Amino acid sequence: MSTKKTAVVGAGLVGGLWAIYLAKRGYQVRVFDRRPDIRKMKVVQGKSINLALSERGWKGLIGAGIEEDIRKVSIPMKGRLMHAVDGSLTFQQYGRDDQAIYSVSRGLLNQTLLHCADRYENLELVFDHRCTDLDVQTNTISFHHEKTGNEVTETFDQIYGTDGAFSAVRTRLSRLDRYDYSQTYLDHGYKELEIPANPDGTHQLRNDCLHIWPRGEYMMIALPNVDGSFTCTLFIAFEGKNSLANLKTPEAVNAFFKTNFPDAYELMPELTQDFFANPDASLVMIKCNPWHYQDRICLLGDAAHAIVPFYGQGMNAGFEDCTALDELITKHNEDFKQIFPEYSRIRKPAGDAILELALRNYIEMRDKTADKEFLLQKKIESWFSEKHPEKWIPLYTQVSFSHIPYADALRNGDRQQQIMNQVMAMENIEAQWNSDAVEKKILSLL
Amino acid sequence: MSTKKTAVVGAGLVGGLWAIYLAKRGYQVRVFDRRPDIRKMKVVQGKSINLALSERGWKGLIGAGIEEDIRKVSIPMKGRLMHAVDGSLTFQQYGRDDQAIYSVSRGLLNQTLLHCADRYENLELVFDHRCTDLDVQTNTISFHHEKTGNEVTETFDQIYGTDGAFSAVRTRLSRLDRYDYSQTYLDHGYKELEIPANPDGTHQLRNDCLHIWPRGEYMMIALPNVDGSFTCTLFIAFEGKNSLANLKTPEAVNAFFKTNFPDAYELMPELTQDFFANPDASLVMIKCNPWHYQDRICLLGDAAHAIVPFYGQGMNAGFEDCTALDELITKHNEDFKQIFPEYSRIRKPAGDAILELALRNYIEMRDKTADKEFLLQKKIESWFSEKHPEKWIPLYTQVSFSHIPYADALRNGDRQQQIMNQVMAMENIEAQWNSDAVEKKILSLL
């Protein structure tokens, strides 16, 4: 067992999890975060940005031994429930009856990860330390102590950057020759809102699904919290007719919600207060290459691949970075000259693919889920998949309920879409959607 | 006349030129550069990276009143001369007989620009000042004095970032919310080399053209210097069979040049010395958006759009930024709330287009210029264009000998290529290339 001295920069979800994996290997681990200890902060559960844990995320938690702690505070969502303007509801199941994605609070998950990490004697959590520089030649990190104002430096055998979309570690790597980097913002932003719990603490809406109000160019979603509330998010353009720029007065906000989300509006007594208390938030996409430097520095999670939230896969992809890297360490017997290059080679296409899938899912959620033809196609895929599970795994299932590499899922999904274009063009498909003719057609095209 | 206090960060080619345009307007101009005064440094003419001045660049120099100074030290290149492995030569003219691009020394051009700038009483050149930070709220720049080690700050009404591909001004802007930025490196790099002058100071090769040794996956080019030498550049992959990674010994370099560039090899007595004295240089492409911040900060040149050098348009595009911005200042009567957004809106597509054209030109130069069909196509285009100058301007002419917006040139070029694909597919095109049938065919497709 090695006594490698490692730094994990960033004690968020991916940093917390990765620190545990390193500690389990017996490495000396120091985990730094610029913020104070999140375990000592009050997590307002109804107000946190919600996450959807799916298969890849659970695998990471199981490896860290904290699956059960989290399962207790997570809420299964078996499908999407679409709310039309006229109040009519349409349910679309995500997978099989026994499959769900799980709404969890970011704060609670982060606290639990740090509690679990703190059990290792060879792991130390260091808060209020903001990484200000990184000497890649000597592997020395400079920190600014946010409370004392002191500057401190510390040298490590290995440095892991888990410091999120605006990663200081990656920023330093991006100044290296031949380092590719891009940050791209969506023209759309978001606003956090809330549907409070009933007085008795129950949910005002069904709590076994993810709610969507698809409106074409924009949408609102709602995820259940354990305290009975829902965290709502309005995704909408920054500029233009329907946009954040045009929602600058209580009158405009009330009118917009009354007209476009009438059923939700009735459940949001604090709408305008929330709307103007919360910021117009932006959505950034980060790509970089490679994800490592020599055998000494490595990026995981948003630091390497910040994506948009529309597939609910950001954290899941970050946790998969951890399990993939952990498997490579075992495979190559701690030879990091082999491990890190292979990690970059296999995970970079995964990051690119889940970003592409997430971008496409925005269109799917805000527009296509309100489209009868789209819903019929999903029904046909689900029906055919049940008949021939070895021949057809729906794309959503590949992404959320399997460990198929994201890049393979993207490719498979494109091939499936080509087939479904032909199926949907069949005459009278609405009536014969579950007929022998459709089954034969798909089989012939596979 | 305004007494606006302006900073130009970066006293390179674009910074030097833009400072003159600002000074001519009567603004107070302070030009900062992290390097010492280039006018006091010895410019080794045969060793500088050469530039090709074309129409857009000349327009910028004419506006600054230094056209004549530069024309004296520039060498017209009327076309490309391709060197085959067997020593055979093929000439391809760039435009009309009276059109040429001009080989100039970067150092000499920069010195001349600063001499010209220094004539303005309202302009001050400040050297050894490295921009370390920028407060976008107060428009205050922090500098590190490279000689004294002092930190100084200074506040301006307007700040212009002309500090090149690794711009400190742009780096600060890239930390703003919703600021798009990307840096992408080519898999290919380059190595500067030299063909020295004859003992009597004359050129060893024709000096009225740009020499190319096109070899498919890689190429060498040579541009004439006024001292009789040629600056040669080998463009080649970093990794792989034919690559910089495989040219690590004098034996390997000699064998590679002897085999692939036999005629040039005979003229390069210092080949291996040069090869190992000069670095393996990389090629970066920078994109960002927007190119301004409010009515106070603006980027020009490589700071906004670093491109690859294969169209010889990097400096020309930067000079066009200057003339375009200068025209907008006049058009909007110094209302920078209108000027800067319009500048970003029209120049950003120009930068994207010339990057795309430059990338394509690498393939054209290293591969297609050795292809008979490609050369025939260019001959047909040139012949048709002479007959119908109002109907057809060859793409190279649009880019190098006109002021047609780059984005329009890219679009026009794509349309022309579609037409030429059909012309080149005509039966027996080699024999009938300048026939009535070909002329009619093109006219029918326009």
GROMACS .gro file of C-alpha atoms in nm, chain B residues 204-428:
model
  225
  650GLN     CA    1   1.919   3.161  -5.384
  651LEU     CA    2   1.562   3.103  -5.510
  652ARG     CA    3   1.317   3.318  -5.706
  653ASN     CA    4   1.221   3.607  -5.478
  654ASP     CA    5   0.894   3.707  -5.647
  655CYS     CA    6   0.686   3.425  -5.505
  656LEU     CA    7   0.600   3.220  -5.199
  657HIS     CA    8   0.771   2.882  -5.220
  658ILE     CA    9   0.581   2.571  -5.116
  659TRP     CA   10   0.700   2.214  -5.083
  660PRO     CA   11   0.358   2.043  -5.060
  661ARG     CA   12   0.387   1.688  -4.926
  662GLY     CA   13   0.028   1.595  -4.841
  663GLU     CA   14   0.033   1.558  -4.464
  664TYR     CA   15   0.300   1.822  -4.414
  665MET     CA   16   0.472   2.103  -4.603
  666MET     CA   17   0.754   2.352  -4.599
  667ILE     CA   18   0.717   2.712  -4.715
  668ALA     CA   19   0.974   2.987  -4.775
  669LEU     CA   20   0.923   3.366  -4.786
  670PRO     CA   21   1.191   3.604  -4.912
  671ASN     CA   22   1.362   3.858  -4.686
  672VAL     CA   23   1.515   4.186  -4.803
  673ASP     CA   24   1.864   4.068  -4.697
  674GLY     CA   25   1.859   3.788  -4.957
  675SER     CA   26   1.767   3.508  -4.719
  676PHE     CA   27   1.444   3.311  -4.700
  677THR     CA   28   1.257   3.233  -4.382
  678CYS     CA   29   1.145   2.872  -4.413
  679THR     CA   30   0.876   2.709  -4.204
  680LEU     CA   31   0.814   2.338  -4.178
  681PHE     CA   32   0.453   2.264  -4.081
  682ILE     CA   33   0.411   1.906  -3.962
  683ALA     CA   34   0.226   1.689  -3.708
  684PHE     CA   35   0.354   1.675  -3.350
  685GLU     CA   36   0.304   1.297  -3.333
  686GLY     CA   37   0.288   1.009  -3.579
  687LYS     CA   38   0.500   0.877  -3.863
  688ASN     CA   39   0.606   1.206  -4.021
  689SER     CA   40   0.621   1.428  -3.715
  690LEU     CA   41   0.828   1.652  -3.493
  691ALA     CA   42   0.837   1.363  -3.244
  692ASN     CA   43   1.029   1.159  -3.502
  693LEU     CA   44   1.275   1.437  -3.585
  694LYS     CA   45   1.485   1.432  -3.271
  695THR     CA   46   1.835   1.357  -3.404
  696PRO     CA   47   2.052   1.529  -3.667
  697GLU     CA   48   2.053   1.201  -3.861
  698ALA     CA   49   1.673   1.185  -3.868
  699VAL     CA   50   1.645   1.551  -3.974
  700ASN     CA   51   1.905   1.520  -4.248
  701ALA     CA   52   1.747   1.202  -4.384
  702PHE     CA   53   1.398   1.355  -4.374
  703PHE     CA   54   1.499   1.672  -4.561
  704LYS     CA   55   1.722   1.489  -4.810
  705THR     CA   56   1.436   1.257  -4.899
  706ASN     CA   57   1.145   1.499  -4.899
  707PHE     CA   58   1.290   1.843  -4.979
  708PRO     CA   59   1.604   1.754  -5.178
  709ASP     CA   60   1.633   2.087  -5.364
  710ALA     CA   61   1.587   2.295  -5.047
  711TYR     CA   62   1.819   2.068  -4.850
  712GLU     CA   63   2.107   2.168  -5.075
  713LEU     CA   64   2.048   2.535  -4.982
  714MET     CA   65   2.029   2.486  -4.604
  715PRO     CA   66   2.383   2.439  -4.469
  716GLU     CA   67   2.272   2.525  -4.113
  717LEU     CA   68   1.970   2.296  -4.121
  718THR     CA   69   2.035   2.079  -3.817
  719GLN     CA   70   2.174   2.367  -3.609
  720ASP     CA   71   1.860   2.573  -3.684
  721PHE     CA   72   1.636   2.275  -3.630
  722PHE     CA   73   1.757   2.206  -3.278
  723ALA     CA   74   1.806   2.571  -3.181
  724ASN     CA   75   1.445   2.662  -3.265
  725PRO     CA   76   1.151   2.531  -3.065
  726ASP     CA   77   0.873   2.295  -3.172
  727ALA     CA   78   0.617   2.574  -3.197
  728SER     CA   79   0.243   2.520  -3.157
  729LEU     CA   80  -0.050   2.677  -3.344
  730VAL     CA   81  -0.338   2.809  -3.138
  731MET     CA   82  -0.681   2.924  -3.248
  732ILE     CA   83  -0.869   3.164  -3.018
  733LYS     CA   84  -1.237   3.251  -3.032
  734CYS     CA   85  -1.429   3.465  -2.789
  735ASN     CA   86  -1.754   3.655  -2.768
  736PRO     CA   87  -1.830   3.940  -2.728
  737TRP     CA   88  -1.523   4.145  -2.825
  738HIS     CA   89  -1.620   4.429  -2.594
  739TYR     CA   90  -1.742   4.508  -2.243
  740GLN     CA   91  -1.998   4.785  -2.211
  741ASP     CA   92  -1.868   5.108  -2.370
  742ARG     CA   93  -1.530   5.079  -2.200
  743ILE     CA   94  -1.327   4.776  -2.303
  744CYS     CA   95  -1.263   4.643  -2.653
  745LEU     CA   96  -1.042   4.374  -2.810
  746LEU     CA   97  -0.863   4.394  -3.147
  747GLY     CA   98  -0.639   4.153  -3.337
  748ASP     CA   99  -0.517   3.820  -3.202
  749ALA     CA  100  -0.657   3.904  -2.858
  750ALA     CA  101  -1.002   3.858  -3.012
  751HIS     CA  102  -0.934   3.607  -3.290
  752ALA     CA  103  -0.599   3.431  -3.309
  753ILE     CA  104  -0.597   3.220  -3.624
  754VAL     CA  105  -0.360   2.980  -3.800
  755PRO     CA  106  -0.117   3.141  -4.046
  756PHE     CA  107  -0.209   2.954  -4.364
  757TYR     CA  108  -0.396   3.231  -4.543
  758GLY     CA  109  -0.144   3.498  -4.443
  759GLN     CA  110  -0.438   3.695  -4.300
  760GLY     CA  111  -0.375   3.715  -3.923
  761MET     CA  112  -0.222   4.063  -3.927
  762ASN     CA  113  -0.443   4.176  -4.215
  763ALA     CA  114  -0.755   4.079  -4.019
  764GLY     CA  115  -0.622   4.266  -3.715
  765PHE     CA  116  -0.557   4.579  -3.921
  766GLU     CA  117  -0.907   4.547  -4.063
  767ASP     CA  118  -1.037   4.549  -3.703
  768CYS     CA  119  -0.871   4.891  -3.669
  769THR     CA  120  -1.015   5.039  -3.987
  770ALA     CA  121  -1.359   4.892  -3.917
  771LEU     CA  122  -1.366   5.025  -3.560
  772ASP     CA  123  -1.237   5.363  -3.676
  773GLU     CA  124  -1.517   5.384  -3.932
  774LEU     CA  125  -1.775   5.296  -3.666
  775ILE     CA  126  -1.645   5.570  -3.437
  776THR     CA  127  -1.706   5.819  -3.717
  777LYS     CA  128  -2.041   5.666  -3.811
  778HIS     CA  129  -2.175   5.680  -3.454
  779ASN     CA  130  -2.008   6.010  -3.368
  780GLU     CA  131  -1.811   5.867  -3.072
  781ASP     CA  132  -2.118   5.709  -2.909
  782PHE     CA  133  -1.940   5.400  -2.779
  783LYS     CA  134  -2.261   5.248  -2.643
  784GLN     CA  135  -2.346   5.196  -3.009
  785ILE     CA  136  -1.996   5.153  -3.150
  786PHE     CA  137  -1.867   4.858  -2.946
  787PRO     CA  138  -2.176   4.632  -2.974
  788GLU     CA  139  -2.186   4.692  -3.349
  789TYR     CA  140  -1.813   4.625  -3.373
  790SER     CA  141  -1.857   4.287  -3.195
  791ARG     CA  142  -2.156   4.205  -3.412
  792ILE     CA  143  -1.984   4.265  -3.745
  793ARG     CA  144  -1.626   4.163  -3.660
  794LYS     CA  145  -1.696   3.836  -3.473
  795PRO     CA  146  -1.833   3.664  -3.789
  796ALA     CA  147  -1.534   3.805  -3.980
  797GLY     CA  148  -1.295   3.647  -3.730
  798ASP     CA  149  -1.476   3.313  -3.740
  799ALA     CA  150  -1.476   3.314  -4.121
  800ILE     CA  151  -1.107   3.393  -4.168
  801LEU     CA  152  -1.019   3.120  -3.916
  802GLU     CA  153  -1.222   2.868  -4.118
  803LEU     CA  154  -1.063   2.989  -4.444
  804ALA     CA  155  -0.716   2.967  -4.291
  805LEU     CA  156  -0.775   2.612  -4.167
  806ARG     CA  157  -0.893   2.505  -4.512
  807ASN     CA  158  -0.594   2.673  -4.672
  808TYR     CA  159  -0.359   2.446  -4.479
  809ILE     CA  160  -0.506   2.147  -4.661
  810GLU     CA  161  -0.496   2.343  -4.987
  811MET     CA  162  -0.131   2.443  -4.949
  812ARG     CA  163   0.013   2.119  -4.820
  813ASP     CA  164  -0.193   1.883  -5.035
  814LYS     CA  165  -0.401   2.031  -5.315
  815THR     CA  166  -0.131   2.255  -5.464
  816ALA     CA  167   0.043   1.932  -5.567
  817ASP     CA  168  -0.273   1.814  -5.742
  818LYS     CA  169  -0.314   1.872  -6.119
  819GLU     CA  170  -0.691   1.882  -6.103
  820PHE     CA  171  -0.685   2.152  -5.835
  821LEU     CA  172  -0.444   2.362  -6.042
  822LEU     CA  173  -0.663   2.320  -6.351
  823GLN     CA  174  -0.968   2.433  -6.153
  824LYS     CA  175  -0.784   2.745  -6.039
  825LYS     CA  176  -0.682   2.811  -6.401
  826ILE     CA  177  -1.043   2.784  -6.518
  827GLU     CA  178  -1.163   3.017  -6.242
  828SER     CA  179  -0.896   3.269  -6.329
  829TRP     CA  180  -0.982   3.251  -6.701
  830PHE     CA  181  -1.356   3.286  -6.640
  831SER     CA  182  -1.301   3.567  -6.395
  832GLU     CA  183  -1.103   3.765  -6.652
  833LYS     CA  184  -1.387   3.725  -6.902
  834HIS     CA  185  -1.658   3.806  -6.646
  835PRO     CA  186  -1.495   4.002  -6.366
  836GLU     CA  187  -1.835   4.123  -6.247
  837LYS     CA  188  -1.964   3.763  -6.218
  838TRP     CA  189  -1.674   3.577  -6.062
  839ILE     CA  190  -1.403   3.683  -5.817
  840PRO     CA  191  -1.181   3.388  -5.721
  841LEU     CA  192  -1.186   3.319  -5.348
  842TYR     CA  193  -0.816   3.399  -5.301
  843THR     CA  194  -0.874   3.736  -5.467
  844GLN     CA  195  -1.175   3.809  -5.246
  845VAL     CA  196  -0.969   3.740  -4.936
  846SER     CA  197  -0.635   3.894  -5.034
  847PHE     CA  198  -0.712   4.163  -5.290
  848SER     CA  199  -1.051   4.299  -5.183
  849HIS     CA  200  -1.237   4.431  -4.881
  850ILE     CA  201  -1.529   4.189  -4.920
  851PRO     CA  202  -1.622   4.083  -4.565
  852TYR     CA  203  -1.449   3.755  -4.480
  853ALA     CA  204  -1.783   3.589  -4.397
  854ASP     CA  205  -1.920   3.682  -4.741
  855ALA     CA  206  -1.601   3.554  -4.906
  856LEU     CA  207  -1.639   3.221  -4.725
  857ARG     CA  208  -2.000   3.190  -4.842
  858ASN     CA  209  -1.917   3.297  -5.199
  859GLY     CA  210  -1.628   3.052  -5.206
  860ASP     CA  211  -1.851   2.763  -5.103
  861ARG     CA  212  -2.099   2.850  -5.377
  862GLN     CA  213  -1.820   2.874  -5.634
  863GLN     CA  214  -1.681   2.538  -5.524
  864GLN     CA  215  -2.020   2.373  -5.584
  865ILE     CA  216  -2.025   2.516  -5.934
  866MET     CA  217  -1.666   2.411  -6.003
  867ASN     CA  218  -1.740   2.056  -5.886
  868GLN     CA  219  -1.984   2.031  -6.176
  869VAL     CA  220  -1.746   2.196  -6.420
  870MET     CA  221  -1.460   1.966  -6.323
  871ALA     CA  222  -1.692   1.667  -6.378
  872MET     CA  223  -1.743   1.768  -6.745
  873GLU     CA  224  -1.608   1.520  -6.991
  874ASN     CA  225  -1.263   1.587  -7.121
   0.00000   0.00000   0.00000
